[in-house]
PDB file of C-alpha atoms in Angstrom:
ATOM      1  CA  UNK A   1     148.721 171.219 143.460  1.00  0.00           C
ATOM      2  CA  UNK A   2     151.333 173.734 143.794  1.00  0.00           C
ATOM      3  CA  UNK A   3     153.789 172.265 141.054  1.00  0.00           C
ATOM      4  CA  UNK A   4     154.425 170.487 138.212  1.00  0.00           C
ATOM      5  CA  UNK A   5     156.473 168.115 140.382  1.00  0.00           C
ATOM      6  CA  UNK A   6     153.675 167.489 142.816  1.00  0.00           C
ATOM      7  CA  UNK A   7     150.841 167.085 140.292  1.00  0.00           C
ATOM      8  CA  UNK A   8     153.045 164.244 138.677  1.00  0.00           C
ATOM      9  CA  UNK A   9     153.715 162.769 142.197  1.00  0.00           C
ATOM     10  CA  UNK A  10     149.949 162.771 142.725  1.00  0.00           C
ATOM     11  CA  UNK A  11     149.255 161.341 138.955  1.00  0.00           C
ATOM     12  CA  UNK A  12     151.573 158.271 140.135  1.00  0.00           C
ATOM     13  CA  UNK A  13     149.718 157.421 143.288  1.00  0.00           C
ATOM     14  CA  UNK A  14     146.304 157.632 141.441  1.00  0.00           C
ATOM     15  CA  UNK A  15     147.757 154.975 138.805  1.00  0.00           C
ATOM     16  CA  UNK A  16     148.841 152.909 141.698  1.00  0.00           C
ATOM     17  CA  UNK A  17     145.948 153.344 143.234  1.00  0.00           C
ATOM     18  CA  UNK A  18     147.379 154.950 146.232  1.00  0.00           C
ATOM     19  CA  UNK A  19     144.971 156.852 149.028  1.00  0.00           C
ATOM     20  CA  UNK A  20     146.847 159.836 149.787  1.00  0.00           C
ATOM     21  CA  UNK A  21     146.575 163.176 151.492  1.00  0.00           C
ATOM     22  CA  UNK A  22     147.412 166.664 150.357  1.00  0.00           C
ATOM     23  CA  UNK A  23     148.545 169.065 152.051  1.00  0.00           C
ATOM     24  CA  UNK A  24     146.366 167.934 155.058  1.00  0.00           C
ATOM     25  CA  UNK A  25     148.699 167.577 158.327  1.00  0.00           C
ATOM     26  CA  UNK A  26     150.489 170.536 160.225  1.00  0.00           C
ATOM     27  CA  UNK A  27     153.333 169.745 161.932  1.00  0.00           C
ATOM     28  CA  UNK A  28     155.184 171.566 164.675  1.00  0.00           C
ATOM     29  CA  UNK A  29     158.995 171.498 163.946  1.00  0.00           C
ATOM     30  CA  UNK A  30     162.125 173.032 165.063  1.00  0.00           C
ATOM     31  CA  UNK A  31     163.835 175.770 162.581  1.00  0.00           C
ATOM     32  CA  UNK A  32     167.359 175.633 163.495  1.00  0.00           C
ATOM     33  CA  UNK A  33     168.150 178.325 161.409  1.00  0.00           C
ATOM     34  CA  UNK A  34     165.615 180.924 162.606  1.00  0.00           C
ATOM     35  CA  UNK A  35     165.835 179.304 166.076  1.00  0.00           C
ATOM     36  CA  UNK A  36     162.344 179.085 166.823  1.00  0.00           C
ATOM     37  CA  UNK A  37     159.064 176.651 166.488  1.00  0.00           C
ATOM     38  CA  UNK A  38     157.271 176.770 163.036  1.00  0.00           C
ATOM     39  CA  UNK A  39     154.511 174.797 161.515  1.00  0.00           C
ATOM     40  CA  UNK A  40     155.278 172.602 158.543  1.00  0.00           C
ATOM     41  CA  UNK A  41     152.781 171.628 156.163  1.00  0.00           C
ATOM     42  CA  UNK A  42     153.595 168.377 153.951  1.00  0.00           C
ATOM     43  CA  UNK A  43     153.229 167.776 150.774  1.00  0.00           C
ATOM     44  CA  UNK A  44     151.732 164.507 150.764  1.00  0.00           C
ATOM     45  CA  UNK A  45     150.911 161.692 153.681  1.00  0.00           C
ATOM     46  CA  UNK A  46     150.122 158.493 152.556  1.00  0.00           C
ATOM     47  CA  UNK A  47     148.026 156.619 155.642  1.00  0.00           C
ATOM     48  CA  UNK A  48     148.539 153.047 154.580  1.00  0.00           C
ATOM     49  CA  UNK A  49     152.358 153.543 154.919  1.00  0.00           C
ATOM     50  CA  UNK A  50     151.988 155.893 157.951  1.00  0.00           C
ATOM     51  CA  UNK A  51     154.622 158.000 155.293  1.00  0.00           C
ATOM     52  CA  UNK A  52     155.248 161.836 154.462  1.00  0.00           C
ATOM     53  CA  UNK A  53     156.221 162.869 151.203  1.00  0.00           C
ATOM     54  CA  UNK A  54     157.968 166.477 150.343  1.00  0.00           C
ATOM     55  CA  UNK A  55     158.665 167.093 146.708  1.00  0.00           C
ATOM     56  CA  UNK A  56     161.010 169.298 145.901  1.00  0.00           C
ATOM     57  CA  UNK A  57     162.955 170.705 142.884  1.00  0.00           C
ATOM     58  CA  UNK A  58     167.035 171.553 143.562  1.00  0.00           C
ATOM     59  CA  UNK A  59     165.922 174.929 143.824  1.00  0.00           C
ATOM     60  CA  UNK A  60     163.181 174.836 146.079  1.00  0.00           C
ATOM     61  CA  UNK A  61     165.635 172.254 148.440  1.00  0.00           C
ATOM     62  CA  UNK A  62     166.485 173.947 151.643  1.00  0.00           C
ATOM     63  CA  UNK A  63     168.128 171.020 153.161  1.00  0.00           C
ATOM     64  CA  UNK A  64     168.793 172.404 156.612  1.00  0.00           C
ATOM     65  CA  UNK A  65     165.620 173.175 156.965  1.00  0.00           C
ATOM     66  CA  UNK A  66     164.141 169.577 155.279  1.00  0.00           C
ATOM     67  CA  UNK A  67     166.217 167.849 158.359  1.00  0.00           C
ATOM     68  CA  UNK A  68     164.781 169.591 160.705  1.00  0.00           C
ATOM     69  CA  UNK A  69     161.081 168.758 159.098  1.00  0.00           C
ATOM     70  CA  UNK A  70     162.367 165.266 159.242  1.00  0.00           C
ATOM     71  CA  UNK A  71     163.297 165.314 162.622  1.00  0.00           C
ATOM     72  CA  UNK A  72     160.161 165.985 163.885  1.00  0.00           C
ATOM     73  CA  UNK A  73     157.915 163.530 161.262  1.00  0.00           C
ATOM     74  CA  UNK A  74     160.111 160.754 163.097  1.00  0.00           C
ATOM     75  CA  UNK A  75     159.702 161.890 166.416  1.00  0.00           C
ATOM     76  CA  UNK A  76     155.827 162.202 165.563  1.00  0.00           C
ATOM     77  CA  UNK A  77     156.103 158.153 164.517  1.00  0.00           C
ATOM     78  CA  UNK A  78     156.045 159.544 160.506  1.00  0.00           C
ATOM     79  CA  UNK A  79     157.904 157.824 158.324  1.00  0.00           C
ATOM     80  CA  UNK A  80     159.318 160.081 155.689  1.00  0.00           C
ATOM     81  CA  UNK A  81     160.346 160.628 152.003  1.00  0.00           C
ATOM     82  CA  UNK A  82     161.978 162.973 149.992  1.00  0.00           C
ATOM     83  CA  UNK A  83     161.644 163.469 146.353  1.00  0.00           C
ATOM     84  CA  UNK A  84     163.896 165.610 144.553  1.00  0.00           C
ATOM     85  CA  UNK A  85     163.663 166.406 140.803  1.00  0.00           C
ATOM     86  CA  UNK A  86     162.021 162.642 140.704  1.00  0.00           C
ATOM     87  CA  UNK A  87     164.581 160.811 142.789  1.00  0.00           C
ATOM     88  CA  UNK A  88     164.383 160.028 146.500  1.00  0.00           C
ATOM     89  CA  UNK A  89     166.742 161.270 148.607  1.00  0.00           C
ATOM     90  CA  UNK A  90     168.107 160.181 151.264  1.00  0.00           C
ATOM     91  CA  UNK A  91     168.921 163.077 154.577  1.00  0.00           C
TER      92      UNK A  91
END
């Protein structure tokens, strides 16, 4: 895992007993602020929910740049979830 945050995301699904993915899907999106195509990688995708979860701290949050990740999850039929110092937001 690449954080703290993410580690105790992942400890939580294993309790739950959760399938997930790390780190596993790329995802063509649209950076509106550097006005071109880039390739997202997400955190986590959980298949039995058909769901993408980013984990992020306040300061890792670029939120323009999280809606346009978004964007594209749902228009790829992802659902999507945001965790932010261990609270899902909503964008």
């Amino acid at each position: 895992m690449r954080s703290s945050y993410e580690e105790i995301y992942a400890n939580e699904l294993d309790r739950n007993k959760i399938l997930y993915e790390y780190e596993n899907l790329i995802i063509k999106y649209f950076d509106t602020q550097l006005n071109q195509i880039r390739r997202a990688v997400p955190d986590f995708y959980i298949p039995s929910t058909n769901t993408i979860v980013e984990i992020k701290s306040t300061f890792t949050l670029d939120l323009k740049n999280m809606q346009d990740k978004k964007k594209a999850y749902i228009e790829q039929g992802y659902n999507f979830k945001l965790i932010c110092d261990f609270k899902e937001l909503e964008i």
